[in-house]
PDB file of C-alpha atoms in Angstrom:
ATOM      1  CA  MET A   1       7.087 153.979  82.087  1.00 84.00           C
ATOM      2  CA  ASN A   2       5.741 156.854  80.039  1.00 93.00           C
ATOM      3  CA  PRO A   3       6.433 156.981  76.331  1.00 96.00           C
ATOM      4  CA  SER A   4       9.722 157.736  76.216  1.00 96.00           C
ATOM      5  CA  ALA A   5      11.214 156.388  78.876  1.00 96.00           C
ATOM      6  CA  GLN A   6       8.989 153.724  76.506  1.00 96.00           C
ATOM      7  CA  LEU A   7      10.937 154.042  73.268  1.00 97.00           C
ATOM      8  CA  ARG A   8      14.865 154.256  75.292  1.00 96.00           C
ATOM      9  CA  ARG A   9      14.105 151.020  76.431  1.00 97.00           C
ATOM     10  CA  GLU A  10      12.848 149.720  73.333  1.00 96.00           C
ATOM     11  CA  ILE A  11      16.418 151.445  72.429  1.00 97.00           C
ATOM     12  CA  ALA A  12      18.076 149.232  74.959  1.00 97.00           C
ATOM     13  CA  ASP A  13      17.254 146.047  74.272  1.00 96.00           C
ATOM     14  CA  LYS A  14      18.041 146.956  70.171  1.00 96.00           C
ATOM     15  CA  VAL A  15      21.614 147.855  70.919  1.00 96.00           C
ATOM     16  CA  ALA A  16      21.736 144.551  74.146  1.00 97.00           C
ATOM     17  CA  ARG A  17      20.799 142.149  71.829  1.00 96.00           C
ATOM     18  CA  THR A  18      23.480 143.566  68.805  1.00 95.00           C
ATOM     19  CA  LEU A  19      26.244 143.128  71.306  1.00 95.00           C
ATOM     20  CA  LEU A  20      26.014 139.983  72.554  1.00 96.00           C
ATOM     21  CA  ALA A  21      24.265 138.297  69.904  1.00 95.00           C
ATOM     22  CA  ALA A  22      28.417 139.544  68.170  1.00 95.00           C
ATOM     23  CA  ASP A  23      29.805 138.508  71.384  1.00 94.00           C
ATOM     24  CA  GLU A  24      31.192 141.819  71.842  1.00 95.00           C
ATOM     25  CA  ALA A  25      30.248 141.402  75.731  1.00 96.00           C
ATOM     26  CA  ARG A  26      29.402 138.648  78.510  1.00 95.00           C
ATOM     27  CA  GLU A  27      27.152 140.672  80.037  1.00 97.00           C
ATOM     28  CA  VAL A  28      24.397 143.697  79.292  1.00 97.00           C
ATOM     29  CA  TRP A  29      23.292 145.982  81.640  1.00 98.00           C
ATOM     30  CA  LEU A  30      21.141 149.045  81.199  1.00 98.00           C
ATOM     31  CA  GLU A  31      22.002 151.434  84.731  1.00 98.00           C
ATOM     32  CA  GLY A  32      20.731 155.407  86.409  1.00 96.00           C
ATOM     33  CA  ALA A  33      17.162 157.177  85.618  1.00 96.00           C
ATOM     34  CA  LEU A  34      16.000 154.811  82.935  1.00 97.00           C
ATOM     35  CA  ALA A  35      16.806 150.998  83.891  1.00 97.00           C
ATOM     36  CA  CYS A  36      14.085 152.600  87.172  1.00 95.00           C
ATOM     37  CA  GLY A  37      11.483 153.553  84.249  1.00 95.00           C
ATOM     38  CA  PHE A  38      11.970 157.124  84.154  1.00 96.00           C
ATOM     39  CA  ALA A  39      13.436 159.161  81.337  1.00 96.00           C
ATOM     40  CA  HIS A  40      12.263 162.873  79.588  1.00 96.00           C
ATOM     41  CA  ALA A  41      12.373 163.816  76.028  1.00 96.00           C
ATOM     42  CA  ALA A  42      15.589 164.593  76.056  1.00 96.00           C
ATOM     43  CA  SER A  43      17.249 161.791  77.938  1.00 96.00           C
ATOM     44  CA  ASP A  44      20.214 159.656  76.654  1.00 97.00           C
ATOM     45  CA  ILE A  45      20.236 155.846  77.489  1.00 97.00           C
ATOM     46  CA  ASP A  46      23.377 153.981  79.300  1.00 97.00           C
ATOM     47  CA  LEU A  47      24.554 151.057  78.758  1.00 97.00           C
ATOM     48  CA  ARG A  48      27.795 149.244  79.394  1.00 97.00           C
ATOM     49  CA  GLY A  49      28.963 145.979  78.320  1.00 97.00           C
ATOM     50  CA  ILE A  50      30.988 144.042  80.606  1.00 97.00           C
ATOM     51  CA  VAL A  51      33.356 142.476  79.445  1.00 97.00           C
ATOM     52  CA  ASP A  52      36.558 139.693  79.360  1.00 94.00           C
ATOM     53  CA  GLY A  53      39.813 140.691  78.394  1.00 92.00           C
ATOM     54  CA  ALA A  54      41.365 144.050  76.413  1.00 93.00           C
ATOM     55  CA  LEU A  55      38.616 146.723  77.182  1.00 93.00           C
ATOM     56  CA  PRO A  56      37.026 148.355  73.744  1.00 93.00           C
ATOM     57  CA  ALA A  57      37.492 152.203  73.177  1.00 89.00           C
ATOM     58  CA  TRP A  58      33.222 152.343  72.344  1.00 92.00           C
ATOM     59  CA  GLU A  59      32.395 154.996  70.758  1.00 91.00           C
ATOM     60  CA  SER A  60      27.993 157.091  71.889  1.00 94.00           C
ATOM     61  CA  ARG A  61      25.168 156.597  69.222  1.00 94.00           C
ATOM     62  CA  ILE A  62      22.822 157.474  67.969  1.00 96.00           C
ATOM     63  CA  VAL A  63      20.426 155.382  67.991  1.00 96.00           C
ATOM     64  CA  ASP A  64      16.295 155.672  66.409  1.00 95.00           C
ATOM     65  CA  GLY A  65      17.086 159.614  66.932  1.00 95.00           C
ATOM     66  CA  VAL A  66      18.527 158.351  70.215  1.00 96.00           C
ATOM     67  CA  ARG A  67      22.132 159.134  71.535  1.00 97.00           C
ATOM     68  CA  VAL A  68      23.424 155.935  73.269  1.00 97.00           C
ATOM     69  CA  ASP A  69      26.438 155.770  75.714  1.00 97.00           C
ATOM     70  CA  LEU A  70      28.619 152.794  75.911  1.00 96.00           C
ATOM     71  CA  GLN A  71      31.118 151.476  78.886  1.00 95.00           C
ATOM     72  CA  ALA A  72      32.904 149.022  78.684  1.00 96.00           C
ATOM     73  CA  THR A  73      33.693 147.873  82.133  1.00 96.00           C
ATOM     74  CA  ALA A  74      35.894 144.298  83.487  1.00 97.00           C
ATOM     75  CA  PRO A  75      34.404 141.481  85.364  1.00 97.00           C
ATOM     76  CA  GLN A  76      37.169 142.497  88.226  1.00 97.00           C
ATOM     77  CA  ARG A  77      36.031 146.241  88.695  1.00 95.00           C
ATOM     78  CA  ALA A  78      32.462 145.106  89.008  1.00 96.00           C
ATOM     79  CA  GLU A  79      33.099 142.528  91.212  1.00 96.00           C
ATOM     80  CA  GLU A  80      36.111 145.270  92.658  1.00 95.00           C
ATOM     81  CA  LEU A  81      32.092 147.182  93.757  1.00 95.00           C
ATOM     82  CA  ARG A  82      29.534 144.564  95.004  1.00 95.00           C
ATOM     83  CA  HIS A  83      32.535 143.944  97.430  1.00 94.00           C
ATOM     84  CA  LEU A  84      32.347 147.261  98.497  1.00 92.00           C
ATOM     85  CA  LEU A  85      28.462 146.632  98.295  1.00 95.00           C
ATOM     86  CA  ARG A  86      28.775 143.391 101.666  1.00 93.00           C
ATOM     87  CA  SER A  87      29.758 144.811 103.996  1.00 91.00           C
ATOM     88  CA  PHE A  88      29.816 148.706 105.952  1.00 91.00           C
ATOM     89  CA  ASP A  89      32.536 148.922 107.752  1.00 87.00           C
ATOM     90  CA  VAL A  90      33.596 152.301 108.595  1.00 88.00           C
ATOM     91  CA  ARG A  91      34.192 153.362 111.867  1.00 85.00           C
ATOM     92  CA  ARG A  92      35.107 157.133 113.991  1.00 80.00           C
ATOM     93  CA  ASP A  93      39.074 155.846 113.928  1.00 77.00           C
ATOM     94  CA  ASP A  94      38.933 154.547 110.373  1.00 78.00           C
ATOM     95  CA  LEU A  95      37.070 156.793 107.881  1.00 79.00           C
ATOM     96  CA  GLY A  96      39.172 154.905 105.475  1.00 82.00           C
ATOM     97  CA  SER A  97      36.846 152.824 103.798  1.00 82.00           C
ATOM     98  CA  PHE A  98      33.615 155.526 104.216  1.00 88.00           C
ATOM     99  CA  ARG A  99      36.173 158.069 101.865  1.00 89.00           C
ATOM    100  CA  ARG A 100      37.034 154.537  99.526  1.00 89.00           C
ATOM    101  CA  VAL A 101      32.856 153.815  99.149  1.00 92.00           C
ATOM    102  CA  ARG A 102      32.192 157.748  98.051  1.00 93.00           C
ATOM    103  CA  ALA A 103      34.370 158.135  96.292  1.00 93.00           C
ATOM    104  CA  SER A 104      32.414 155.306  94.309  1.00 94.00           C
ATOM    105  CA  MET A 105      28.726 156.279  94.933  1.00 95.00           C
ATOM    106  CA  HIS A 106      28.502 157.324  91.530  1.00 96.00           C
ATOM    107  CA  ASP A 107      30.011 154.140  90.043  1.00 96.00           C
ATOM    108  CA  LEU A 108      27.343 152.710  92.710  1.00 97.00           C
ATOM    109  CA  MET A 109      24.386 153.878  92.068  1.00 97.00           C
ATOM    110  CA  CYS A 110      24.906 152.609  88.252  1.00 97.00           C
ATOM    111  CA  LEU A 111      25.397 148.785  89.826  1.00 97.00           C
ATOM    112  CA  ARG A 112      22.647 149.672  92.668  1.00 98.00           C
ATOM    113  CA  THR A 113      20.100 150.432  88.862  1.00 98.00           C
ATOM    114  CA  ALA A 114      21.422 147.959  86.595  1.00 98.00           C
ATOM    115  CA  LEU A 115      18.898 145.249  84.966  1.00 98.00           C
ATOM    116  CA  SER A 116      20.859 142.365  82.714  1.00 98.00           C
ATOM    117  CA  TYR A 117      20.273 141.425  79.686  1.00 97.00           C
ATOM    118  CA  GLY A 118      19.031 138.601  78.797  1.00 90.00           C
ATOM    119  CA  SER A 119      16.738 136.498  77.082  1.00 81.00           C
ATOM    120  CA  GLY A 120      14.370 138.851  75.965  1.00 86.00           C
ATOM    121  CA  ARG A 121      14.364 140.587  79.382  1.00 93.00           C
ATOM    122  CA  TRP A 122      15.878 143.221  82.297  1.00 96.00           C
ATOM    123  CA  ASP A 123      17.045 140.912  85.259  1.00 96.00           C
ATOM    124  CA  LEU A 124      18.287 142.700  87.938  1.00 96.00           C
ATOM    125  CA  VAL A 125      21.798 142.403  88.955  1.00 97.00           C
ATOM    126  CA  LEU A 126      22.719 142.835  92.408  1.00 97.00           C
ATOM    127  CA  ASP A 127      20.956 140.317  94.633  1.00 96.00           C
ATOM    128  CA  PRO A 128      19.178 141.937  97.498  1.00 97.00           C
ATOM    129  CA  GLU A 129      21.872 141.982 100.266  1.00 96.00           C
ATOM    130  CA  GLU A 130      24.045 144.489  98.479  1.00 97.00           C
ATOM    131  CA  ARG A 131      21.536 145.778  97.029  1.00 97.00           C
ATOM    132  CA  GLN A 132      20.148 146.787 101.258  1.00 97.00           C
ATOM    133  CA  GLY A 133      24.536 147.695 101.211  1.00 96.00           C
ATOM    134  CA  TYR A 134      23.848 150.210  99.087  1.00 97.00           C
ATOM    135  CA  ARG A 135      20.769 151.436 100.696  1.00 97.00           C
ATOM    136  CA  ARG A 136      23.694 151.895 104.170  1.00 96.00           C
ATOM    137  CA  TRP A 137      26.176 153.688 102.380  1.00 96.00           C
ATOM    138  CA  ALA A 138      23.686 156.032 100.247  1.00 97.00           C
ATOM    139  CA  VAL A 139      21.547 156.878 103.676  1.00 97.00           C
ATOM    140  CA  ALA A 140      25.512 157.381 105.130  1.00 95.00           C
ATOM    141  CA  ASP A 141      26.735 159.616 103.166  1.00 95.00           C
ATOM    142  CA  GLN A 142      23.665 161.472 102.974  1.00 96.00           C
ATOM    143  CA  ALA A 143      23.906 162.100 106.068  1.00 96.00           C
ATOM    144  CA  GLU A 144      27.455 163.419 106.124  1.00 94.00           C
ATOM    145  CA  VAL A 145      26.275 165.498 103.243  1.00 95.00           C
ATOM    146  CA  ALA A 146      23.837 166.879 105.335  1.00 95.00           C
ATOM    147  CA  ALA A 147      26.056 167.543 108.622  1.00 94.00           C
ATOM    148  CA  SER A 148      28.305 169.630 106.218  1.00 94.00           C
ATOM    149  CA  LEU A 149      25.865 171.661 104.953  1.00 94.00           C
ATOM    150  CA  ALA A 150      25.044 171.760 108.339  1.00 91.00           C
ATOM    151  CA  GLU A 151      28.396 172.953 109.090  1.00 92.00           C
ATOM    152  CA  ASP A 152      28.311 175.853 106.329  1.00 92.00           C
ATOM    153  CA  LEU A 153      25.222 176.978 108.283  1.00 88.00           C
ATOM    154  CA  ILE A 154      26.209 177.659 111.564  1.00 87.00           C
ATOM    155  CA  GLY A 155      28.521 179.725 110.307  1.00 89.00           C
ATOM    156  CA  LEU A 156      26.586 181.583 108.801  1.00 89.00           C
ATOM    157  CA  VAL A 157      24.077 182.113 110.665  1.00 85.00           C
ATOM    158  CA  GLU A 158      26.153 182.899 113.551  1.00 85.00           C
ATOM    159  CA  ASP A 159      27.622 185.517 110.591  1.00 89.00           C
ATOM    160  CA  GLY A 160      23.792 186.671 109.863  1.00 87.00           C
ATOM    161  CA  LEU A 161      25.000 186.294 106.219  1.00 89.00           C
ATOM    162  CA  ALA A 162      20.921 185.452 105.547  1.00 86.00           C
ATOM    163  CA  GLU A 163      21.264 185.099 101.686  1.00 90.00           C
ATOM    164  CA  PRO A 164      24.341 181.919 101.602  1.00 92.00           C
ATOM    165  CA  ALA A 165      22.403 180.829 103.985  1.00 88.00           C
ATOM    166  CA  ASP A 166      18.815 180.439 102.536  1.00 89.00           C
ATOM    167  CA  VAL A 167      21.554 179.137  99.547  1.00 92.00           C
ATOM    168  CA  VAL A 168      22.363 176.170 102.024  1.00 91.00           C
ATOM    169  CA  CYS A 169      18.686 175.713 102.483  1.00 89.00           C
ATOM    170  CA  ARG A 170      17.897 174.594  99.648  1.00 90.00           C
ATOM    171  CA  LYS A 171      20.859 172.568  99.143  1.00 93.00           C
ATOM    172  CA  LEU A 172      20.578 171.019 101.718  1.00 93.00           C
ATOM    173  CA  GLU A 173      16.259 170.453 101.551  1.00 91.00           C
ATOM    174  CA  THR A 174      17.998 168.662  97.826  1.00 93.00           C
ATOM    175  CA  CYS A 175      19.855 166.539 100.771  1.00 95.00           C
ATOM    176  CA  LEU A 176      17.704 165.539 102.928  1.00 94.00           C
ATOM    177  CA  THR A 177      15.343 164.463 100.133  1.00 94.00           C
ATOM    178  CA  ALA A 178      18.188 162.344  98.672  1.00 95.00           C
ATOM    179  CA  LEU A 179      18.107 160.970 102.648  1.00 96.00           C
ATOM    180  CA  GLU A 180      14.972 160.018 102.631  1.00 95.00           C
ATOM    181  CA  CYS A 181      14.575 158.443  99.200  1.00 95.00           C
ATOM    182  CA  ALA A 182      17.986 156.532 100.467  1.00 96.00           C
ATOM    183  CA  ALA A 183      16.126 154.913 103.081  1.00 96.00           C
ATOM    184  CA  ALA A 184      12.922 153.397 101.714  1.00 95.00           C
ATOM    185  CA  GLY A 185      15.604 151.873  99.517  1.00 95.00           C
ATOM    186  CA  HIS A 186      16.028 153.950  96.270  1.00 96.00           C
ATOM    187  CA  PRO A 187      19.163 153.887  94.181  1.00 96.00           C
ATOM    188  CA  VAL A 188      20.224 158.127  95.172  1.00 96.00           C
ATOM    189  CA  LEU A 189      19.643 159.968  91.561  1.00 94.00           C
ATOM    190  CA  GLY A 190      20.141 162.679  89.750  1.00 88.00           C
ATOM    191  CA  ASP A 191      19.151 165.187  91.885  1.00 91.00           C
ATOM    192  CA  LYS A 192      15.641 166.757  89.048  1.00 92.00           C
ATOM    193  CA  TRP A 193      14.054 163.451  89.620  1.00 92.00           C
ATOM    194  CA  LEU A 194      13.817 163.497  93.395  1.00 91.00           C
ATOM    195  CA  PRO A 195      10.222 164.653  93.318  1.00 89.00           C
ATOM    196  CA  LEU A 196       9.277 161.371  91.623  1.00 89.00           C
ATOM    197  CA  LEU A 197      11.037 159.396  94.588  1.00 87.00           C
ATOM    198  CA  ALA A 198       9.548 161.243  97.769  1.00 83.00           C
ATOM    199  CA  ASP A 199       6.754 160.091  99.560  1.00 73.00           C
ATOM    200  CA  ALA A 200       6.105 163.827 100.038  1.00 62.00           C
ATOM    201  CA  PRO A 201       6.066 167.401  98.193  1.00 56.00           C
ATOM    202  CA  PHE A 202       8.912 168.048  96.978  1.00 49.00           C
ATOM    203  CA  ARG A 203       8.830 171.288  98.482  1.00 53.00           C
ATOM    204  CA  PRO A 204      11.370 173.811 100.878  1.00 49.00           C
ATOM    205  CA  GLN A 205      10.463 174.057 104.561  1.00 58.00           C
ATOM    206  CA  ILE A 206      13.708 175.216 106.365  1.00 60.00           C
ATOM    207  CA  GLY A 207      15.363 178.222 106.289  1.00 62.00           C
ATOM    208  CA  PRO A 208      16.030 180.750 109.479  1.00 61.00           C
ATOM    209  CA  ALA A 209      13.381 182.547 110.387  1.00 53.00           C
ATOM    210  CA  HIS A 210      13.827 182.599 114.162  1.00 51.00           C
ATOM    211  CA  ALA A 211      17.743 182.171 114.053  1.00 53.00           C
ATOM    212  CA  GLU A 212      18.003 182.885 117.731  1.00 61.00           C
ATOM    213  CA  THR A 213      16.162 180.097 118.953  1.00 68.00           C
ATOM    214  CA  TRP A 214      17.327 177.531 116.482  1.00 77.00           C
ATOM    215  CA  GLU A 215      13.988 176.028 116.442  1.00 80.00           C
ATOM    216  CA  TRP A 216      14.069 176.196 112.277  1.00 81.00           C
ATOM    217  CA  PHE A 217      16.218 173.350 112.420  1.00 87.00           C
ATOM    218  CA  ARG A 218      14.320 171.059 114.326  1.00 88.00           C
ATOM    219  CA  PRO A 219      13.295 169.948 111.334  1.00 89.00           C
ATOM    220  CA  VAL A 220      16.457 169.089 109.810  1.00 91.00           C
ATOM    221  CA  GLN A 221      17.248 166.966 112.955  1.00 93.00           C
ATOM    222  CA  ARG A 222      13.793 165.186 112.912  1.00 93.00           C
ATOM    223  CA  ARG A 223      14.231 164.033 109.432  1.00 93.00           C
ATOM    224  CA  VAL A 224      18.092 163.115 109.703  1.00 96.00           C
ATOM    225  CA  THR A 225      17.242 160.848 112.832  1.00 97.00           C
ATOM    226  CA  ARG A 226      14.038 159.292 110.519  1.00 96.00           C
ATOM    227  CA  ALA A 227      15.840 158.352 108.044  1.00 96.00           C
ATOM    228  CA  LEU A 228      18.509 156.913 109.492  1.00 97.00           C
ATOM    229  CA  LEU A 229      16.751 155.067 112.333  1.00 98.00           C
ATOM    230  CA  ASP A 230      15.145 153.449 108.601  1.00 96.00           C
ATOM    231  CA  CYS A 231      18.174 151.837 107.575  1.00 95.00           C
ATOM    232  CA  TRP A 232      19.586 151.134 111.412  1.00 96.00           C
ATOM    233  CA  PRO A 233      16.157 150.560 114.031  1.00 96.00           C
ATOM    234  CA  VAL A 234      16.889 150.631 117.793  1.00 96.00           C
ATOM    235  CA  ASP A 235      14.855 148.709 119.799  1.00 94.00           C
ATOM    236  CA  ASP A 236      16.327 150.320 123.423  1.00 93.00           C
ATOM    237  CA  PRO A 237      14.777 151.917 125.702  1.00 94.00           C
ATOM    238  CA  LEU A 238      14.217 155.826 125.718  1.00 93.00           C
ATOM    239  CA  GLN A 239      17.204 156.827 127.985  1.00 95.00           C
ATOM    240  CA  THR A 240      18.700 161.171 128.598  1.00 93.00           C
ATOM    241  CA  PRO A 241      20.145 162.368 125.886  1.00 90.00           C
ATOM    242  CA  PRO A 242      23.865 163.426 127.261  1.00 89.00           C
ATOM    243  CA  ASN A 243      23.358 166.919 128.335  1.00 86.00           C
ATOM    244  CA  LEU A 244      24.897 169.425 124.858  1.00 82.00           C
ATOM    245  CA  VAL A 245      25.820 172.689 124.102  1.00 72.00           C
ATOM    246  CA  ALA A 246      22.336 174.503 122.534  1.00 70.00           C
ATOM    247  CA  PRO A 247      21.266 170.635 121.533  1.00 62.00           C
ATOM    248  CA  ASP A 248      20.040 172.587 118.861  1.00 67.00           C
ATOM    249  CA  VAL A 249      22.665 174.300 116.939  1.00 79.00           C
ATOM    250  CA  GLY A 250      22.969 172.280 114.097  1.00 85.00           C
ATOM    251  CA  TRP A 251      23.547 168.975 115.775  1.00 92.00           C
ATOM    252  CA  LEU A 252      23.050 166.005 113.537  1.00 95.00           C
ATOM    253  CA  PRO A 253      22.962 162.521 113.884  1.00 96.00           C
ATOM    254  CA  GLN A 254      25.694 159.583 112.091  1.00 94.00           C
ATOM    255  CA  ARG A 255      25.825 156.058 112.579  1.00 95.00           C
ATOM    256  CA  TYR A 256      29.149 154.290 112.021  1.00 91.00           C
ATOM    257  CA  ALA A 257      29.738 150.523 111.963  1.00 91.00           C
ATOM    258  CA  ASP A 258      30.300 150.868 115.256  1.00 90.00           C
ATOM    259  CA  GLY A 259      27.391 152.992 116.448  1.00 93.00           C
ATOM    260  CA  TRP A 260      25.444 156.679 116.986  1.00 96.00           C
ATOM    261  CA  PHE A 261      26.956 159.660 117.301  1.00 94.00           C
ATOM    262  CA  LEU A 262      26.402 163.052 118.005  1.00 95.00           C
ATOM    263  CA  ARG A 263      27.838 165.295 115.200  1.00 92.00           C
ATOM    264  CA  ARG A 264      27.979 169.212 115.365  1.00 91.00           C
ATOM    265  CA  GLY A 265      31.286 170.422 112.844  1.00 86.00           C
ATOM    266  CA  ASP A 266      34.342 168.125 113.478  1.00 86.00           C
ATOM    267  CA  VAL A 267      32.555 167.053 117.407  1.00 88.00           C
ATOM    268  CA  HIS A 268      31.266 163.584 117.511  1.00 89.00           C
ATOM    269  CA  VAL A 269      29.495 162.233 121.042  1.00 93.00           C
ATOM    270  CA  PRO A 270      29.093 158.970 121.237  1.00 95.00           C
ATOM    271  CA  ILE A 271      25.275 157.804 122.808  1.00 96.00           C
ATOM    272  CA  THR A 272      23.721 154.644 122.510  1.00 96.00           C
ATOM    273  CA  GLY A 273      20.319 154.369 120.549  1.00 96.00           C
ATOM    274  CA  GLY A 274      18.039 154.403 123.239  1.00 97.00           C
ATOM    275  CA  GLN A 275      20.264 157.870 124.349  1.00 96.00           C
ATOM    276  CA  LEU A 276      19.630 158.206 120.653  1.00 96.00           C
ATOM    277  CA  LEU A 277      15.762 158.244 121.352  1.00 96.00           C
ATOM    278  CA  GLY A 278      16.277 160.415 123.984  1.00 94.00           C
ATOM    279  CA  TRP A 279      17.460 163.310 122.220  1.00 92.00           C
ATOM    280  CA  LEU A 280      15.120 162.658 119.528  1.00 93.00           C
ATOM    281  CA  SER A 281      12.236 163.498 121.782  1.00 92.00           C
ATOM    282  CA  THR A 282      13.445 166.545 122.748  1.00 87.00           C
ATOM    283  CA  VAL A 283      13.886 167.894 119.504  1.00 85.00           C
ATOM    284  CA  SER A 284      10.724 166.887 118.741  1.00 81.00           C
ATOM    285  CA  ILE A 285       8.464 169.283 121.046  1.00 63.00           C
ATOM    286  CA  ASP A 286       5.821 169.686 118.261  1.00 53.00           C
ATOM    287  CA  GLY A 287       5.098 166.284 117.588  1.00 46.00           C
ATOM    288  CA  ALA A 288       5.411 166.048 114.749  1.00 48.00           C
TER     289      ALA A 288
END
């Protein structure tokens, strides 16, 4: 941890001890980037108290010159969030659970990072199975974002709107980095922390330089596919992929509880794991 993070951890210790000693909370959690060891010189401290009964109306406070944001949460709400992490039941014909989870992704990120204070130390709140559950949902969420951005790119490139397409490409690069971080088991923190989490340097590299062939999009397809395969490995033998019209143009894979799909806009083509590997080989002509 850098000095800014170290200072804030010490302040978090002090506030947590105070809340617990006064019986204002049954547990105190540290959340967000600071719980992962990241902070900068202007970072706030995010603490959550797990409180029985009526929730107090806590206000933020300044401790040793640093703002501490306090939130109170009922144990039932914390358990509801943990329940979401214990299954991955999204299906192509029933996206209700996916919508519920996506609406709670920020809260789930806070829970994924949460450390509970006790006996002078901070311990992880989630068990390994729950952390794996967050990983699945975060990867699926970022893959959905990537598919939505790809849909925008199709329309912008086809209409020759180069500057808006460049803006979407920059957003897509950030999304791909977040996707790869999620696949590696990291919580998806704010965009500013992605360069510290990413395995590869954070440098925008995609763009429709050769829009007429869409070969520039193949690195996007490979990165999304490999991130999904990190989370859901496939041992099937390679099979011939479905015969897609323009297989480069905007197609991306998705993985739901009922299997694999190739998606382009609102079109979803069910495929086997072996067909996914076959399709990946067709978009890996440079061997990358």
